[in-house]
mmCIF file of C-alpha atoms and ligand atoms in Angstrom:
data_model
loop_
_atom_site.group_PDB
_atom_site.id
_atom_site.type_symbol
_atom_site.label_atom_id
_atom_site.label_comp_id
_atom_site.label_asym_id
_atom_site.label_seq_id
_atom_site.Cartn_x
_atom_site.Cartn_y
_atom_site.Cartn_z
ATOM 1 C CA MET A 143 1.994 -2.052 4.529
ATOM 2 C CA SER A 144 0.350 -2.186 0.913
ATOM 3 C CA GLY A 145 2.041 -5.364 -1.423
ATOM 4 C CA THR A 146 2.038 -3.417 -4.271
ATOM 5 C CA ARG A 147 4.691 -0.162 -3.710
ATOM 6 C CA ALA A 148 7.340 0.718 -6.215
ATOM 7 C CA LEU A 149 10.239 2.549 -5.262
ATOM 8 C CA LEU A 150 12.571 3.502 -7.547
ATOM 9 C CA ILE A 151 16.388 3.579 -5.952
ATOM 10 C CA VAL A 152 18.615 6.725 -7.677
ATOM 11 C CA GLU A 153 22.115 6.011 -7.274
ATOM 12 C CA ASP A 154 25.991 5.434 -8.850
ATOM 13 C CA ASP A 155 27.410 3.894 -6.243
ATOM 14 C CA GLU A 156 26.653 0.015 -7.423
ATOM 15 C CA LEU A 157 27.365 -1.113 -4.918
ATOM 16 C CA LEU A 158 25.250 1.176 -2.760
ATOM 17 C CA ARG A 159 22.504 0.731 -5.300
ATOM 18 C CA ARG A 160 22.448 -3.240 -4.549
ATOM 19 C CA ALA A 161 22.630 -3.920 -0.755
ATOM 20 C CA LEU A 162 19.607 -0.962 -0.676
ATOM 21 C CA LYS A 163 17.789 -3.117 -2.999
ATOM 22 C CA GLU A 164 18.622 -6.221 -1.045
ATOM 23 C CA GLN A 165 17.489 -4.658 2.415
ATOM 24 C CA LEU A 166 14.758 -2.682 1.406
ATOM 25 C CA ALA A 167 13.241 -6.364 -0.357
ATOM 26 C CA ALA A 168 13.785 -8.035 2.367
ATOM 27 C CA GLN A 169 11.626 -5.883 4.629
ATOM 28 C CA GLY A 170 8.735 -6.357 2.244
ATOM 29 C CA ASP A 171 7.093 -2.973 1.928
ATOM 30 C CA PHE A 172 7.974 -2.820 -2.797
ATOM 31 C CA ALA A 173 6.273 -4.928 -4.857
ATOM 32 C CA THR A 174 8.771 -3.563 -6.681
ATOM 33 C CA ILE A 175 12.534 -2.178 -6.253
ATOM 34 C CA ASP A 176 13.314 -0.297 -9.780
ATOM 35 C CA GLU A 177 17.069 0.640 -9.859
ATOM 36 C CA ALA A 178 18.744 3.986 -11.557
ATOM 37 C CA GLU A 179 22.445 4.723 -11.595
ATOM 38 C CA ASP A 180 22.729 8.435 -13.289
ATOM 39 C CA GLY A 181 19.804 11.568 -13.540
ATOM 40 C CA ALA A 182 18.634 10.562 -16.537
ATOM 41 C CA ALA A 183 18.114 6.944 -16.670
ATOM 42 C CA ALA A 184 16.206 8.487 -13.592
ATOM 43 C CA LEU A 185 14.082 10.794 -15.221
ATOM 44 C CA ALA A 186 13.223 7.890 -17.786
ATOM 45 C CA SER A 187 11.530 5.968 -15.241
ATOM 46 C CA VAL A 188 9.214 8.079 -13.524
ATOM 47 C CA LYS A 189 8.097 9.002 -17.050
ATOM 48 C CA ALA A 190 7.207 5.287 -16.921
ATOM 49 C CA LYS A 191 5.877 4.366 -14.278
ATOM 50 C CA VAL A 192 4.072 5.942 -10.505
ATOM 51 C CA PHE A 193 6.622 5.158 -7.937
ATOM 52 C CA ASP A 194 5.477 5.631 -4.039
ATOM 53 C CA VAL A 195 7.815 6.496 -3.286
ATOM 54 C CA ILE A 196 11.774 7.713 -4.715
ATOM 55 C CA LEU A 197 15.636 7.356 -2.582
ATOM 56 C CA LEU A 198 17.500 10.252 -5.525
ATOM 57 C CA ASP A 199 21.432 10.291 -4.835
ATOM 58 C CA ILE A 200 22.390 14.031 -5.205
ATOM 59 C CA GLY A 201 25.816 13.556 -6.284
ATOM 60 C CA LEU A 202 25.092 11.840 -9.487
ATOM 61 C CA PRO A 203 27.386 11.256 -12.363
ATOM 62 C CA ASP A 204 25.632 13.625 -15.271
ATOM 63 C CA MET A 205 23.717 15.869 -12.997
ATOM 64 C CA ASP A 206 23.066 16.824 -9.089
ATOM 65 C CA GLY A 207 20.430 15.979 -7.410
ATOM 66 C CA ARG A 208 18.676 18.651 -6.515
ATOM 67 C CA GLU A 209 18.323 19.380 -10.187
ATOM 68 C CA VAL A 210 16.780 15.736 -10.742
ATOM 69 C CA CYS A 211 14.116 15.821 -8.016
ATOM 70 C CA GLN A 212 13.113 19.937 -9.129
ATOM 71 C CA ARG A 213 12.469 18.534 -13.048
ATOM 72 C CA MET A 214 11.055 15.202 -11.778
ATOM 73 C CA ARG A 215 8.339 17.534 -9.561
ATOM 74 C CA ASP A 216 7.570 19.788 -12.903
ATOM 75 C CA ALA A 217 7.171 16.684 -14.587
ATOM 76 C CA GLY A 218 4.329 16.103 -11.978
ATOM 77 C CA VAL A 219 5.710 13.819 -9.806
ATOM 78 C CA ARG A 220 4.208 14.193 -6.564
ATOM 79 C CA SER A 221 5.366 10.892 -4.225
ATOM 80 C CA PRO A 222 7.937 11.588 -1.125
ATOM 81 C CA ILE A 223 11.388 12.123 -2.822
ATOM 82 C CA ILE A 224 14.195 11.053 0.257
ATOM 83 C CA MET A 225 17.615 12.841 -1.158
ATOM 84 C CA LEU A 226 20.452 10.950 0.574
ATOM 85 C CA THR A 227 23.287 13.225 0.112
ATOM 86 C CA ALA A 228 27.336 12.952 1.381
ATOM 87 C CA ALA A 229 27.159 16.721 2.085
ATOM 88 C CA ASP A 230 26.352 17.046 6.152
ATOM 89 C CA SER A 231 26.093 20.778 5.194
ATOM 90 C CA GLU A 232 22.735 22.353 5.555
ATOM 91 C CA ASP A 233 23.104 24.493 2.217
ATOM 92 C CA ASP A 234 23.075 20.883 0.821
ATOM 93 C CA THR A 235 19.648 20.337 2.736
ATOM 94 C CA ILE A 236 17.852 23.476 2.334
ATOM 95 C CA THR A 237 18.882 23.400 -1.508
ATOM 96 C CA GLY A 238 17.803 20.164 -1.430
ATOM 97 C CA LEU A 239 14.134 20.809 0.057
ATOM 98 C CA ASP A 240 14.020 23.732 -2.071
ATOM 99 C CA ALA A 241 14.447 21.505 -4.875
ATOM 100 C CA GLY A 242 11.034 19.742 -3.477
ATOM 101 C CA ALA A 243 12.358 16.515 -1.727
ATOM 102 C CA ASN A 244 10.667 15.460 1.239
ATOM 103 C CA ASP A 245 13.260 14.651 3.064
ATOM 104 C CA TYR A 246 17.326 14.028 3.501
ATOM 105 C CA VAL A 247 19.499 11.486 4.631
ATOM 106 C CA THR A 248 22.991 12.133 5.598
ATOM 107 C CA LYS A 249 25.282 8.628 4.237
ATOM 108 C CA PRO A 250 26.248 6.546 5.715
ATOM 109 C CA PHE A 251 23.057 5.599 7.571
ATOM 110 C CA ARG A 252 21.884 2.904 9.095
ATOM 111 C CA MET A 253 19.364 0.748 6.992
ATOM 112 C CA SER A 254 16.387 0.670 10.185
ATOM 113 C CA VAL A 255 16.694 4.997 10.145
ATOM 114 C CA LEU A 256 15.876 4.538 6.212
ATOM 115 C CA LEU A 257 13.535 2.548 6.274
ATOM 116 C CA ALA A 258 11.803 4.784 9.796
ATOM 117 C CA ARG A 259 11.885 7.357 7.391
ATOM 118 C CA VAL A 260 10.291 5.982 3.844
ATOM 119 C CA ARG A 261 7.549 5.059 6.240
ATOM 120 C CA ALA A 262 7.136 7.727 7.782
ATOM 121 C CA HIS A 263 6.808 9.898 4.810
ATOM 122 C CA LEU A 264 4.574 7.031 2.718
ATOM 123 C CA ARG A 265 1.826 7.203 5.311
ATOM 124 C CA GLN A 266 2.520 10.903 4.956
ATOM 125 C CA HIS A 267 1.730 10.819 2.349
ATOM 126 C CA ASP A 268 -0.973 7.895 1.515
ATOM 127 C CA GLN A 269 -3.157 10.947 3.583
ATOM 128 C CA SER A 270 -2.357 13.316 1.486
ATOM 129 C CA ASP A 271 -4.189 14.706 -1.725
ATOM 130 C CA ASP A 272 -1.061 14.727 -3.742
ATOM 131 C CA ALA A 273 -1.106 10.518 -3.785
ATOM 132 C CA ILE A 274 -1.560 8.585 -6.175
ATOM 133 C CA PHE A 275 -1.348 4.795 -6.970
ATOM 134 C CA SER A 276 -1.445 1.973 -9.955
ATOM 135 C CA VAL A 277 -3.944 -0.154 -10.591
ATOM 136 C CA GLY A 278 -3.733 -1.615 -13.044
ATOM 137 C CA PRO A 279 -3.571 0.809 -16.252
ATOM 138 C CA TYR A 280 -4.853 3.670 -14.147
ATOM 139 C CA LYS A 281 -3.602 6.206 -12.087
ATOM 140 C CA PHE A 282 -6.059 6.174 -8.680
ATOM 141 C CA GLN A 283 -6.092 9.004 -7.361
ATOM 142 C CA PRO A 284 -8.226 8.601 -4.166
ATOM 143 C CA ALA A 285 -8.319 12.798 -2.589
ATOM 144 C CA ALA A 286 -9.426 13.682 -6.540
ATOM 145 C CA LYS A 287 -12.264 10.126 -6.532
ATOM 146 C CA MET A 288 -10.937 9.704 -9.647
ATOM 147 C CA LEU A 289 -8.845 7.097 -11.940
ATOM 148 C CA VAL A 290 -6.363 8.397 -14.756
ATOM 149 C CA VAL A 291 -5.474 6.194 -17.688
ATOM 150 C CA GLY A 292 -2.140 7.476 -19.011
ATOM 151 C CA ASN A 293 -1.987 11.076 -19.270
ATOM 152 C CA GLY A 294 -4.942 11.994 -18.619
ATOM 153 C CA GLN A 295 -6.458 10.862 -22.304
ATOM 154 C CA LYS A 296 -9.533 8.776 -20.057
ATOM 155 C CA LYS A 297 -10.235 10.138 -16.705
ATOM 156 C CA ILE A 298 -13.232 7.549 -14.866
ATOM 157 C CA ARG A 299 -14.786 9.264 -11.722
ATOM 158 C CA LEU A 300 -15.692 7.561 -9.008
ATOM 159 C CA THR A 301 -18.429 7.769 -5.851
ATOM 160 C CA GLU A 302 -16.907 8.345 -2.705
ATOM 161 C CA LYS A 303 -18.238 4.304 -1.142
ATOM 162 C CA GLU A 304 -16.060 3.239 -4.766
ATOM 163 C CA THR A 305 -13.277 5.253 -3.770
ATOM 164 C CA ALA A 306 -13.482 3.734 -0.174
ATOM 165 C CA ILE A 307 -13.467 0.404 -1.630
ATOM 166 C CA LEU A 308 -10.218 0.830 -3.908
ATOM 167 C CA LYS A 309 -8.223 2.222 -1.637
ATOM 168 C CA TYR A 310 -8.976 -0.141 0.775
ATOM 169 C CA LEU A 311 -8.435 -2.765 -1.201
ATOM 170 C CA TYR A 312 -5.138 -1.880 -2.520
ATOM 171 C CA ARG A 313 -4.116 -0.824 1.348
ATOM 172 C CA VAL A 314 -4.078 -4.347 1.777
ATOM 173 C CA GLY A 315 -2.312 -5.523 -1.296
ATOM 174 C CA ASN A 316 -2.510 -9.025 -3.671
ATOM 175 C CA LYS A 317 -4.371 -9.856 -0.828
ATOM 176 C CA THR A 318 -8.943 -11.398 -0.133
ATOM 177 C CA VAL A 319 -10.647 -9.394 1.259
ATOM 178 C CA SER A 320 -14.142 -10.941 3.336
ATOM 179 C CA ARG A 321 -17.335 -9.185 2.563
ATOM 180 C CA GLU A 322 -17.924 -8.222 6.109
ATOM 181 C CA THR A 323 -14.781 -7.230 6.597
ATOM 182 C CA LEU A 324 -14.801 -4.984 3.141
ATOM 183 C CA LEU A 325 -18.136 -3.732 4.940
ATOM 184 C CA GLY A 326 -16.748 -3.130 8.529
ATOM 185 C CA GLU A 327 -14.604 -0.858 6.597
ATOM 186 C CA VAL A 328 -16.002 1.927 3.829
ATOM 187 C CA TRP A 329 -19.599 1.311 5.705
ATOM 188 C CA GLY A 330 -18.835 1.088 9.240
ATOM 189 C CA TYR A 331 -18.719 -1.669 11.629
ATOM 190 C CA ASN A 332 -21.876 -0.365 12.760
ATOM 191 C CA ALA A 333 -23.918 0.570 9.596
ATOM 192 C CA ALA A 334 -27.366 -1.302 8.406
ATOM 193 C CA VAL A 335 -25.813 -2.227 5.472
ATOM 194 C CA THR A 336 -26.285 -5.406 4.099
ATOM 195 C CA THR A 337 -23.527 -7.863 1.684
ATOM 196 C CA HIS A 338 -25.941 -6.787 -1.162
ATOM 197 C CA THR A 339 -25.558 -3.472 -0.691
ATOM 198 C CA LEU A 340 -21.048 -3.891 -1.077
ATOM 199 C CA GLU A 341 -22.265 -6.514 -3.645
ATOM 200 C CA THR A 342 -23.976 -3.615 -5.698
ATOM 201 C CA HIS A 343 -21.448 -1.067 -5.816
ATOM 202 C CA ILE A 344 -18.875 -3.722 -6.980
ATOM 203 C CA TYR A 345 -20.854 -4.429 -10.058
ATOM 204 C CA ARG A 346 -21.051 -0.804 -10.269
ATOM 205 C CA LEU A 347 -17.301 -0.304 -10.357
ATOM 206 C CA ARG A 348 -16.496 -3.108 -12.035
ATOM 207 C CA GLN A 349 -19.015 -1.306 -15.010
ATOM 208 C CA LYS A 350 -16.366 1.100 -14.725
ATOM 209 C CA ILE A 351 -12.874 -0.022 -14.208
ATOM 210 C CA GLU A 352 -13.247 -3.738 -16.433
ATOM 211 C CA VAL A 353 -12.556 -4.004 -19.860
ATOM 212 C CA GLU A 354 -15.282 -6.569 -18.956
ATOM 213 C CA PRO A 355 -17.026 -6.270 -16.511
ATOM 214 C CA SER A 356 -18.208 -10.111 -16.280
ATOM 215 C CA ALA A 357 -14.803 -11.260 -16.923
ATOM 216 C CA ALA A 358 -13.417 -9.418 -13.982
ATOM 217 C CA ARG A 359 -9.385 -9.074 -14.219
ATOM 218 C CA LEU A 360 -8.488 -6.176 -11.364
ATOM 219 C CA LEU A 361 -11.095 -6.167 -8.572
ATOM 220 C CA ILE A 362 -11.616 -10.171 -8.747
ATOM 221 C CA THR A 363 -14.290 -12.027 -6.881
ATOM 222 C CA GLU A 364 -12.675 -15.046 -4.426
ATOM 223 C CA PRO A 365 -14.706 -17.312 -2.567
ATOM 224 C CA GLY A 366 -13.650 -15.597 -0.044
ATOM 225 C CA GLY A 367 -14.601 -11.809 -0.876
ATOM 226 C CA TYR A 368 -12.729 -9.756 -3.031
ATOM 227 C CA ARG A 369 -9.154 -8.502 -4.318
ATOM 228 C CA LEU A 370 -7.137 -6.373 -6.047
ATOM 229 C CA ASN A 371 -5.429 -7.675 -8.998
ATOM 230 C CA PRO A 372 -2.462 -4.761 -9.002
HETATM 231 CA CA1 CA B 436 26.764 9.587 -5.967
#
């Protein structure tokens, strides 16, 4: 599980929100956990930042959670959204899924159940064409082999190998990966490539993503290999 992921909890019940944040933080799946107490704050949050998963209460003080969900989808949010609902009625569930939610969890729920759902959706989303990851100032879209700055003002095209290198470094989180591991993961463990090939690709990748390629701040060389600084 990557240590660079971001979660958003949208819940007006402060006690529940705090408890969720505390318990999810203790699991270590997320590097940052943001909170929003109503729909307006939630919509502002997703405009400012990419979240990997959003937990969204259905009963918010200013608007219906399903409407918030719909507006997030309209605004281009593609991350998994899990609705938290007190109402165990089929109607609510169906409208929630219609609004673009991926799943729903009925209150009261066990933390282990919620966490299992969150992880399942993360895994699923990672494999999908919609996956977007935050890397420094970029939104990284592996399926499109692209890095996007801001709202698409600038797009950087990546090769398949560059995409695979970034994706692997992102996956392991803020940890150093040895050249041998990276070679194996990107080119295959039986491929007849040398670390020189990897270094060439890293060099080209830095030319594309670093402000100052000779003084890398994102894709960092460490004594044991390479590390992605999120
Ligand atoms: Ca509520």
